[in-house]
XYZ file of C-alpha atoms in Angstrom:
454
model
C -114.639 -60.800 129.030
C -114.675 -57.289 128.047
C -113.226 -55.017 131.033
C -115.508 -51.447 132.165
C -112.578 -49.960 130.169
C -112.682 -51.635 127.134
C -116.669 -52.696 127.311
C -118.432 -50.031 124.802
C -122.129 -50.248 124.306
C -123.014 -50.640 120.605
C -124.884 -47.830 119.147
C -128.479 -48.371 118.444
C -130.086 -47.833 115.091
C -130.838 -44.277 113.690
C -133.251 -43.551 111.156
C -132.482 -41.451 108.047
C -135.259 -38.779 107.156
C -135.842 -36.842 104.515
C -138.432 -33.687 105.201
C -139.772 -31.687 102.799
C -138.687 -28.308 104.205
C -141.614 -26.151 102.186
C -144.509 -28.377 103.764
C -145.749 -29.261 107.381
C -143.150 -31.072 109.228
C -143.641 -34.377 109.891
C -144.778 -36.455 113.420
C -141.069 -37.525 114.299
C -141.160 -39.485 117.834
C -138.749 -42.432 118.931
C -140.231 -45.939 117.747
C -138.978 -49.561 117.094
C -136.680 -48.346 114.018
C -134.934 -46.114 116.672
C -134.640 -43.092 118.990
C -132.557 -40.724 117.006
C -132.188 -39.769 113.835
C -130.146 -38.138 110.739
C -132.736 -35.624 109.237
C -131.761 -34.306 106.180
C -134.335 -31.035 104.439
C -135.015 -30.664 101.112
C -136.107 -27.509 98.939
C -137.596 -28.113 95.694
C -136.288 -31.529 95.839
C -132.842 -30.427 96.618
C -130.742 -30.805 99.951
C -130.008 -27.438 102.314
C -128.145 -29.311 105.286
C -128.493 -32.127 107.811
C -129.232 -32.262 111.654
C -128.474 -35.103 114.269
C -131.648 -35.233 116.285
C -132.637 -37.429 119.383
C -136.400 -38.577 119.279
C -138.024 -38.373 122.165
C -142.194 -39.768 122.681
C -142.994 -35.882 122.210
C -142.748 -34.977 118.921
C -142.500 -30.895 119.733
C -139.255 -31.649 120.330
C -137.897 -32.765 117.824
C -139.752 -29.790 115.816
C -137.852 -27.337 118.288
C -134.433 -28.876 117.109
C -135.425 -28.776 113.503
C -136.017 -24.675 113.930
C -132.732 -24.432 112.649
C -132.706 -26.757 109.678
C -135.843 -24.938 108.801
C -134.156 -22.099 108.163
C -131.690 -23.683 105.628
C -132.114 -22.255 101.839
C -130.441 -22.705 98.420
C -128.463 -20.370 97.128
C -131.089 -19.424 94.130
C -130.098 -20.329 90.055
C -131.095 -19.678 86.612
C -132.566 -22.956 85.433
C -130.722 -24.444 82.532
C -132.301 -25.200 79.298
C -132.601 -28.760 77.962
C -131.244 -27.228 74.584
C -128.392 -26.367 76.374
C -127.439 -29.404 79.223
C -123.930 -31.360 77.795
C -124.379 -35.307 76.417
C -123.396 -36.988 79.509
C -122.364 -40.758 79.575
C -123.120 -42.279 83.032
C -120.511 -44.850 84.018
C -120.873 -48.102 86.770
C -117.793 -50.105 86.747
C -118.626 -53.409 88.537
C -118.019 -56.538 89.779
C -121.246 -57.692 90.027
C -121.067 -58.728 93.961
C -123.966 -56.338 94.955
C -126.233 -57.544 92.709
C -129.177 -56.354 94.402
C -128.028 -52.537 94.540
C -126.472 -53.286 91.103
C -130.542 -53.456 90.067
C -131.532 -50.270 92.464
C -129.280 -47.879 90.765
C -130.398 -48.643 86.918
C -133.477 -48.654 87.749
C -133.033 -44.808 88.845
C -130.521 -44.010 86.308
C -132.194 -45.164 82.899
C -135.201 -42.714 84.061
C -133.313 -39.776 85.202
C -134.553 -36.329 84.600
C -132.009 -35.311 81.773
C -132.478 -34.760 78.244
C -129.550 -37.034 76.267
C -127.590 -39.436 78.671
C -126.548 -43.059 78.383
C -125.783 -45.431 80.751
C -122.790 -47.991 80.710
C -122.389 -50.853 82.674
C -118.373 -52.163 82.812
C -118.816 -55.570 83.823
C -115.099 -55.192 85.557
C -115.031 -59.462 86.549
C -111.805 -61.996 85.933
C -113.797 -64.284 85.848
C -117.332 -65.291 85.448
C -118.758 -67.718 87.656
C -121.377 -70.631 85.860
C -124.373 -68.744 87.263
C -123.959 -65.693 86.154
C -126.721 -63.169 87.292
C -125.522 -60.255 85.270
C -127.203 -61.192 81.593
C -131.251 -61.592 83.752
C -130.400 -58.048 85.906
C -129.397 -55.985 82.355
C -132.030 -57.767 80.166
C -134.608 -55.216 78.587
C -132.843 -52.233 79.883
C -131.464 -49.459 77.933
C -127.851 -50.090 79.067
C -125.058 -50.297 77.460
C -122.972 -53.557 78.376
C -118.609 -53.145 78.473
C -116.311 -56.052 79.229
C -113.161 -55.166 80.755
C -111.255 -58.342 82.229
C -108.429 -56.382 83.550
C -108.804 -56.087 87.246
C -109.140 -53.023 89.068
C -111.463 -49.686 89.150
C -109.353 -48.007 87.107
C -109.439 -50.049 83.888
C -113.045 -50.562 84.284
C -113.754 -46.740 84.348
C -111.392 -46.194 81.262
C -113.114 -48.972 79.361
C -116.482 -46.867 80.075
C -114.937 -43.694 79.315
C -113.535 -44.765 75.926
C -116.933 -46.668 74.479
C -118.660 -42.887 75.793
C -120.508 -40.870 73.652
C -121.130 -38.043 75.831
C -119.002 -34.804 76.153
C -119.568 -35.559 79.843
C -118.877 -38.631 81.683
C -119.858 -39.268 85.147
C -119.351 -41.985 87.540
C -120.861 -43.428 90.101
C -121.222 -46.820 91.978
C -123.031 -49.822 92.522
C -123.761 -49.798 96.316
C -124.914 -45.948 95.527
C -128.274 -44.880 94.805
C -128.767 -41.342 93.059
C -131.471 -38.509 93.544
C -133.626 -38.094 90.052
C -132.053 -34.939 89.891
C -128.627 -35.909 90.020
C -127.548 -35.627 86.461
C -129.223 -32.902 85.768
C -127.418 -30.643 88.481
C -123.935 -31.910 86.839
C -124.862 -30.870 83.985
C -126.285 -27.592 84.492
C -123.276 -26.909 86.838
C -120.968 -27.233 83.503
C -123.041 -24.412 81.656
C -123.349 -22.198 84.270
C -119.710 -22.404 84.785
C -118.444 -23.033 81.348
C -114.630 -23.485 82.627
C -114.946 -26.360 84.480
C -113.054 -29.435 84.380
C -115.134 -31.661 86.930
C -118.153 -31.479 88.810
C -118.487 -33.561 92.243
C -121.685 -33.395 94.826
C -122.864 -34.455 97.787
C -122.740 -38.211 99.751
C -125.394 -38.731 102.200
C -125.993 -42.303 103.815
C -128.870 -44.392 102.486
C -129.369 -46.231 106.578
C -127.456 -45.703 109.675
C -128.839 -49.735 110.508
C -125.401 -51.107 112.288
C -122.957 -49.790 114.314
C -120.506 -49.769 111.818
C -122.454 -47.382 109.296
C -123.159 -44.910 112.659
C -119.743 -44.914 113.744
C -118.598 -44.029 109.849
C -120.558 -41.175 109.870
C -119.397 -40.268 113.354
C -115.939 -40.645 112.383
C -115.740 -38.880 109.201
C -118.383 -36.224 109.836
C -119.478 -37.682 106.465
C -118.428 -39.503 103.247
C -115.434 -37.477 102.392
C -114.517 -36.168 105.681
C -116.389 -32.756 105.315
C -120.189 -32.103 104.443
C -121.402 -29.006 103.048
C -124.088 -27.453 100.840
C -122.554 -24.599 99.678
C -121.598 -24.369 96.517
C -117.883 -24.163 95.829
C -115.517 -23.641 93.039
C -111.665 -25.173 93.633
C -109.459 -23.336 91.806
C -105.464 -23.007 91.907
C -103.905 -20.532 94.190
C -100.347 -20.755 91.668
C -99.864 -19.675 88.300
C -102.041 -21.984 85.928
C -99.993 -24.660 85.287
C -97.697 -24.574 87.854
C -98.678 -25.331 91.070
C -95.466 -24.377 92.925
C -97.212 -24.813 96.461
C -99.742 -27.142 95.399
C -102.241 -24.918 96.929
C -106.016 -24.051 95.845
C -109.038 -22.274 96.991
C -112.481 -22.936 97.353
C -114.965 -19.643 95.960
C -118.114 -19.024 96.439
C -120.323 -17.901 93.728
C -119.876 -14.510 95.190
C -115.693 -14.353 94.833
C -114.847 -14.786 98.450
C -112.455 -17.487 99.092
C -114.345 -19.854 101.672
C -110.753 -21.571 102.304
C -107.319 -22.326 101.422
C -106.041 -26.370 101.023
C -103.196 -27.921 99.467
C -104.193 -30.056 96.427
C -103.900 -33.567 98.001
C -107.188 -32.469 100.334
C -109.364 -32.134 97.482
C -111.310 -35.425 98.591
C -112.781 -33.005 100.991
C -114.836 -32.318 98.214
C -114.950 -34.790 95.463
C -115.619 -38.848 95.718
C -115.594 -41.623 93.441
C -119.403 -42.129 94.303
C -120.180 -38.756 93.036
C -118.219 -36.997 89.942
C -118.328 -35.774 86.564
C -115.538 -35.124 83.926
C -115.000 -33.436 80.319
C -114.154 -36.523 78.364
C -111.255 -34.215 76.874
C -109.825 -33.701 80.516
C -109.968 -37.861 81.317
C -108.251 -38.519 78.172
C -105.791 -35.128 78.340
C -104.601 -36.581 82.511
C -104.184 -40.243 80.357
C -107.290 -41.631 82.279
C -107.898 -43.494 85.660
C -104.033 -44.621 86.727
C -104.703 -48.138 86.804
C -102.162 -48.716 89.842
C -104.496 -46.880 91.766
C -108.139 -47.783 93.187
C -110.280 -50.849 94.495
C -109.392 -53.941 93.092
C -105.335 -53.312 93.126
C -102.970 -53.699 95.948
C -103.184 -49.252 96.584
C -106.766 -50.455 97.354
C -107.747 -46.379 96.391
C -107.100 -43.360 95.076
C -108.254 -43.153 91.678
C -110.725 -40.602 91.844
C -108.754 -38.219 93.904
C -105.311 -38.836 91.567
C -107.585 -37.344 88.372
C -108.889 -34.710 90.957
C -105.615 -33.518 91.733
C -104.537 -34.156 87.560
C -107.344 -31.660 87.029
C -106.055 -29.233 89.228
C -102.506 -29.654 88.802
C -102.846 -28.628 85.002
C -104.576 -25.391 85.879
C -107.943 -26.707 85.749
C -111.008 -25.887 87.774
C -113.463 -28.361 90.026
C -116.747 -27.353 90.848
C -118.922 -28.572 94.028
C -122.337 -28.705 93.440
C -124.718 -30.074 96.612
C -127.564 -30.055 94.408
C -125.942 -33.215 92.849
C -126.393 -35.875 95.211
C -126.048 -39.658 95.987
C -126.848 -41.814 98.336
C -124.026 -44.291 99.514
C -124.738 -47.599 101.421
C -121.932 -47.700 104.134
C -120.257 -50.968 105.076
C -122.687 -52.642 107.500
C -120.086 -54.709 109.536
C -117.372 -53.597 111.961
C -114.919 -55.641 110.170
C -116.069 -54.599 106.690
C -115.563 -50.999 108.371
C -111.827 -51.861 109.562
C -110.775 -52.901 106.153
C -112.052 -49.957 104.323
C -110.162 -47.782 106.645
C -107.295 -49.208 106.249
C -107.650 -49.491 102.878
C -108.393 -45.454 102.440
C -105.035 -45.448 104.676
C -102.813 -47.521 101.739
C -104.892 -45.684 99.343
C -103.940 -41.736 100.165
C -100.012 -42.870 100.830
C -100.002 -45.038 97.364
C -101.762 -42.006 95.665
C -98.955 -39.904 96.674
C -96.524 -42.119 95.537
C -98.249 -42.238 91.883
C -98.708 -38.577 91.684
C -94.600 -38.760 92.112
C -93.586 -41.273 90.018
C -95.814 -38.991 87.469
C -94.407 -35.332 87.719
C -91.331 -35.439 89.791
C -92.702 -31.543 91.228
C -95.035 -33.440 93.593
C -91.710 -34.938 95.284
C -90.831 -31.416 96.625
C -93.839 -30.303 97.136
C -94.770 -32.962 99.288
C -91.057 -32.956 100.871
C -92.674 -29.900 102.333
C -96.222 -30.882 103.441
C -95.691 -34.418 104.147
C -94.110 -33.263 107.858
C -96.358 -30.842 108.892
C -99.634 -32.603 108.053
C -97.720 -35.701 109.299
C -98.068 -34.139 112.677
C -101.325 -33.047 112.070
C -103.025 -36.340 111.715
C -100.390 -37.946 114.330
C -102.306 -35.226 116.769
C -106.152 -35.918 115.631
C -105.250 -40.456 115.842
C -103.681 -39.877 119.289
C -106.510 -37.416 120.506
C -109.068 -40.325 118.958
C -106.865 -43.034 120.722
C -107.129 -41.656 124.033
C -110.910 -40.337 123.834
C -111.810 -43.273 122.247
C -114.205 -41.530 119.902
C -113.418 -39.590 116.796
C -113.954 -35.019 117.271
C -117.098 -33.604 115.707
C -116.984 -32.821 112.482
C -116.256 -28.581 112.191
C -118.968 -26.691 111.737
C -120.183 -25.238 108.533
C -119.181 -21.098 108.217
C -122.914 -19.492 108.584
C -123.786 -18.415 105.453
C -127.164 -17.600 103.781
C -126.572 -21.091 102.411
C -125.493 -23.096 105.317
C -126.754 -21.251 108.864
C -124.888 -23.338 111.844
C -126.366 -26.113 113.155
C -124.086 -26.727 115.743
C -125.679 -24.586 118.445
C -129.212 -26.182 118.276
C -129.825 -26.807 121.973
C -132.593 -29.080 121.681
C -132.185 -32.871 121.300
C -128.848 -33.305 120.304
C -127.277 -36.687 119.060
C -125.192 -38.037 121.837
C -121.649 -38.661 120.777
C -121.515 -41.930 118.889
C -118.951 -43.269 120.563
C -116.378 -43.841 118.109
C -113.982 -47.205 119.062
C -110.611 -46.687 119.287
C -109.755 -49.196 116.288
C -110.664 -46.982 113.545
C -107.991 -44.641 113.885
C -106.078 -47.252 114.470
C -106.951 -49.244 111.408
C -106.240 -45.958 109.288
C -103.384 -45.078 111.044
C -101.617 -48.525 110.017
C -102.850 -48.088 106.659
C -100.100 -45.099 105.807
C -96.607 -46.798 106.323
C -98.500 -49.380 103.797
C -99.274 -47.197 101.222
C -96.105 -47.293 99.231
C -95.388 -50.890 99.445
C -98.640 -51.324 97.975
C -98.014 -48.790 94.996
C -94.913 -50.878 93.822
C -96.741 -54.279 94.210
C -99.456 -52.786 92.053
C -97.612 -51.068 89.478
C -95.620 -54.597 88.963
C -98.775 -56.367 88.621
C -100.057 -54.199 85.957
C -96.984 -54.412 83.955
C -97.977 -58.290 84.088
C -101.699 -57.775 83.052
C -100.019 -55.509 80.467
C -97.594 -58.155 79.636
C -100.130 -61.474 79.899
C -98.777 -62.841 82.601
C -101.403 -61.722 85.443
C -103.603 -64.409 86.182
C -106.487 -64.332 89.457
C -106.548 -66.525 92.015
């Protein structure tokens, strides 16, 4: 039995709301689906920010603690011309275990709101089982259907990006679900800004049902580890070309630097669930690095290895938060433990790749790796003893982004983050690197016809 030091109560259910910022606010009280909530507001059907809020049987106050969200605006932009939006190719590399979601996301993404776009479909399998439900879910649709038998995220996204037809090619995922605005917010993000290399957006949570989803949230302060809807451009501190100090900077559209990052942070701001390429730039980096990502032994890091690719050639990344998604989070607590660890093997494996790539990661990182060593040695141990994970730092207060940090009425309590998840990621490091070298031998055997699943 579980001691009063160990016991932790599990978190009940909170609701995710969307409010339509521009109209009356709605009658939000505590019910059976829960007593608090994440409330994200929308502007002309696009995201401004996100509040924790605790529902009460009065509803004024929970309209008190949404004052501030109220206040939230988009930065304003020229509206893009069909004439003028890129051919973009929509990738889903799967492996057809979420069948259900699978079935949710095309039916969003063959009636998006953009002009020319395709959809492709990598079924990503080793095998196919006897009752294969693939063929019913993709019949009638206009889909494109890829086979790709190699395993791993990675091949599967370079099989899409090589039948493409677009100029463009995004990705996304099959236990995501996308606004109907999504494409067209990558897209007009690339004309507006006609030297970028990438586009990523925004990840908000589709439930926050189980414990496990809550504490994610909690513990990350959202998908990638940093929420924001200010718009963003990461570009090289170095010499184009160089990166000597593997540093950037995020700008805002006004040319003040919002912040300064080495290179291997950059999933602060770009995800797998939620990114857009050039075509020429996927097939310039040599596409996804197939040692890297789910379905290998590095378990991750594919989508931040052609992040950093991007920027380590000079190129630029832009972060749009009018593109967003909406990712299902693991719904178990062990589900939870192994995707932790697994984004623990990931980063270290990643790093690894990047070296065995371009040898001038090896210094730089011979630098870094110490310092933020220490770093994340400090943030585990202060999540160890606390048992529950720090709030996520506040957004600077901006016309785009006021601070909703210091809303005083009916606050979330803290979530109460278990110990194990730091834990889980923390073992996940020393891992890392093992993993790489298992994973680049295995693809030199799918290379070589001698891989075979078990």
């Amino acid at each position: 039995m579980a001691t009063t030091s160990t016991a932790r109560a599990l978190p009940a259910p909170r609701r995710v709301i969307d409010i339509d910022l521009d109209a009356p606010l709605p009658r939000l009280v505590a019910d059976g689906t829960g007593s608090s909530a994440l409330v994200i507001g929308y502007r002309g059907g696009h995201p401004t920010g996100t509040l924790d809020v605790e529902l009460t049987d009065d509803p004024a106050d929970a309209a008190r603690a949404l004052g501030a969200l109220r206040e939230t605006v988009l930065a304003d932009v020229e509206p893009v011309p069909d004439a003028l939006l890129p051919a973009i190719s929509v990738v889903v590399s799967t492996v057809v275990d979420r069948v259900e979601d699978l079935g949710d996301l095309l039916d969003v993404l063959e009636h998006l709101d953009y002009p020319d776009h395709e959809v492709i479909v990598v079924d990503n399998r080793v095998r196919v089982p006897a009752d294969d439900r693939l063929p019913a879910l993709l019949a009638g649709r206009d889909v494109r259907l890829v086979t790709e038998r190699r395993p791993g995220l990675s091949a599967g996204r370079n099989a899409g990006v090589a039948a493409a037809r677009g100029d463009v090619v995004a990705f996304t995922d099959d236990d995501v679900r996308v606004d109907p605005q999504w494409l067209r917010a990558l897209g007009a993000r690339f004309v507006r800004e006609s030297d970028l290399d990438a586009v990523s957006g925004v990840i908000l949570p589709t439930e926050l049902t189980t414990p496990a989803q809550i504490w994610y949230e909690a513990y990350y302060g959202g998908f990638s580890g940093e929420r924001t809807f200010a718009p963003v451009t990461i570009v090289p501190d170095d010499v184009p070309g160089t990166m000597r100090h593997a540093r950037v900077q995020a700008v805002r559209p006004d040319g003040s630097v919002a912040k300064h990052f080495a290179v291997y942070g950059i999933g602060a701001y770009g995800a797998g669930a939620n990114m857009a390429f050039r075509r020429s730039v996927i097939e310039a980096v040599g596409g996804f690095d197939t040692t890297l990502g789910a379905g290998s032994p590095a378990r991750g890091g594919e989508d931040l290895a052609m992040f950093v690719e991007t920027l380590w050639r000079g190129g630029r990344v832009g972060f749009e938060p009018r593109a967003v998604v909406h990712h299902r989070h693991r719904r178990t607590i062990e589900d939870l433990h192994k995707q932790l660890h697994g984004n623990g093997v990931g980063f270290t494996a990643l790093m690894c790749a990047l070296a065995a790539k371009d040898r001038r990661h090896v210094a730089v990182l011979a630098r870094l790796v110490p310092a933020a060593a220490m770093v994340k040695l400090r943030e585990t141990i202060g999540r160890l003893r606390s048992g529950s994970a720090p709030a996520p730092a506040p957004a600077p207060a901006t016309v785009d982004t006021p601070r909703l940090d210091t809303v005083p009425v009916a606050a979330v309590p803290d979530a109460g983050v278990p110990r194990s998840l730091a834990y889980h990621e923390l073992r996940g490091f020393p891992a890392g690197p093992a993993a790489w070298f298992r994973s680049r031998r295995r693809w030199r055997d799918v290379e070589a016809g001698r891989f075979h699943a078990g």
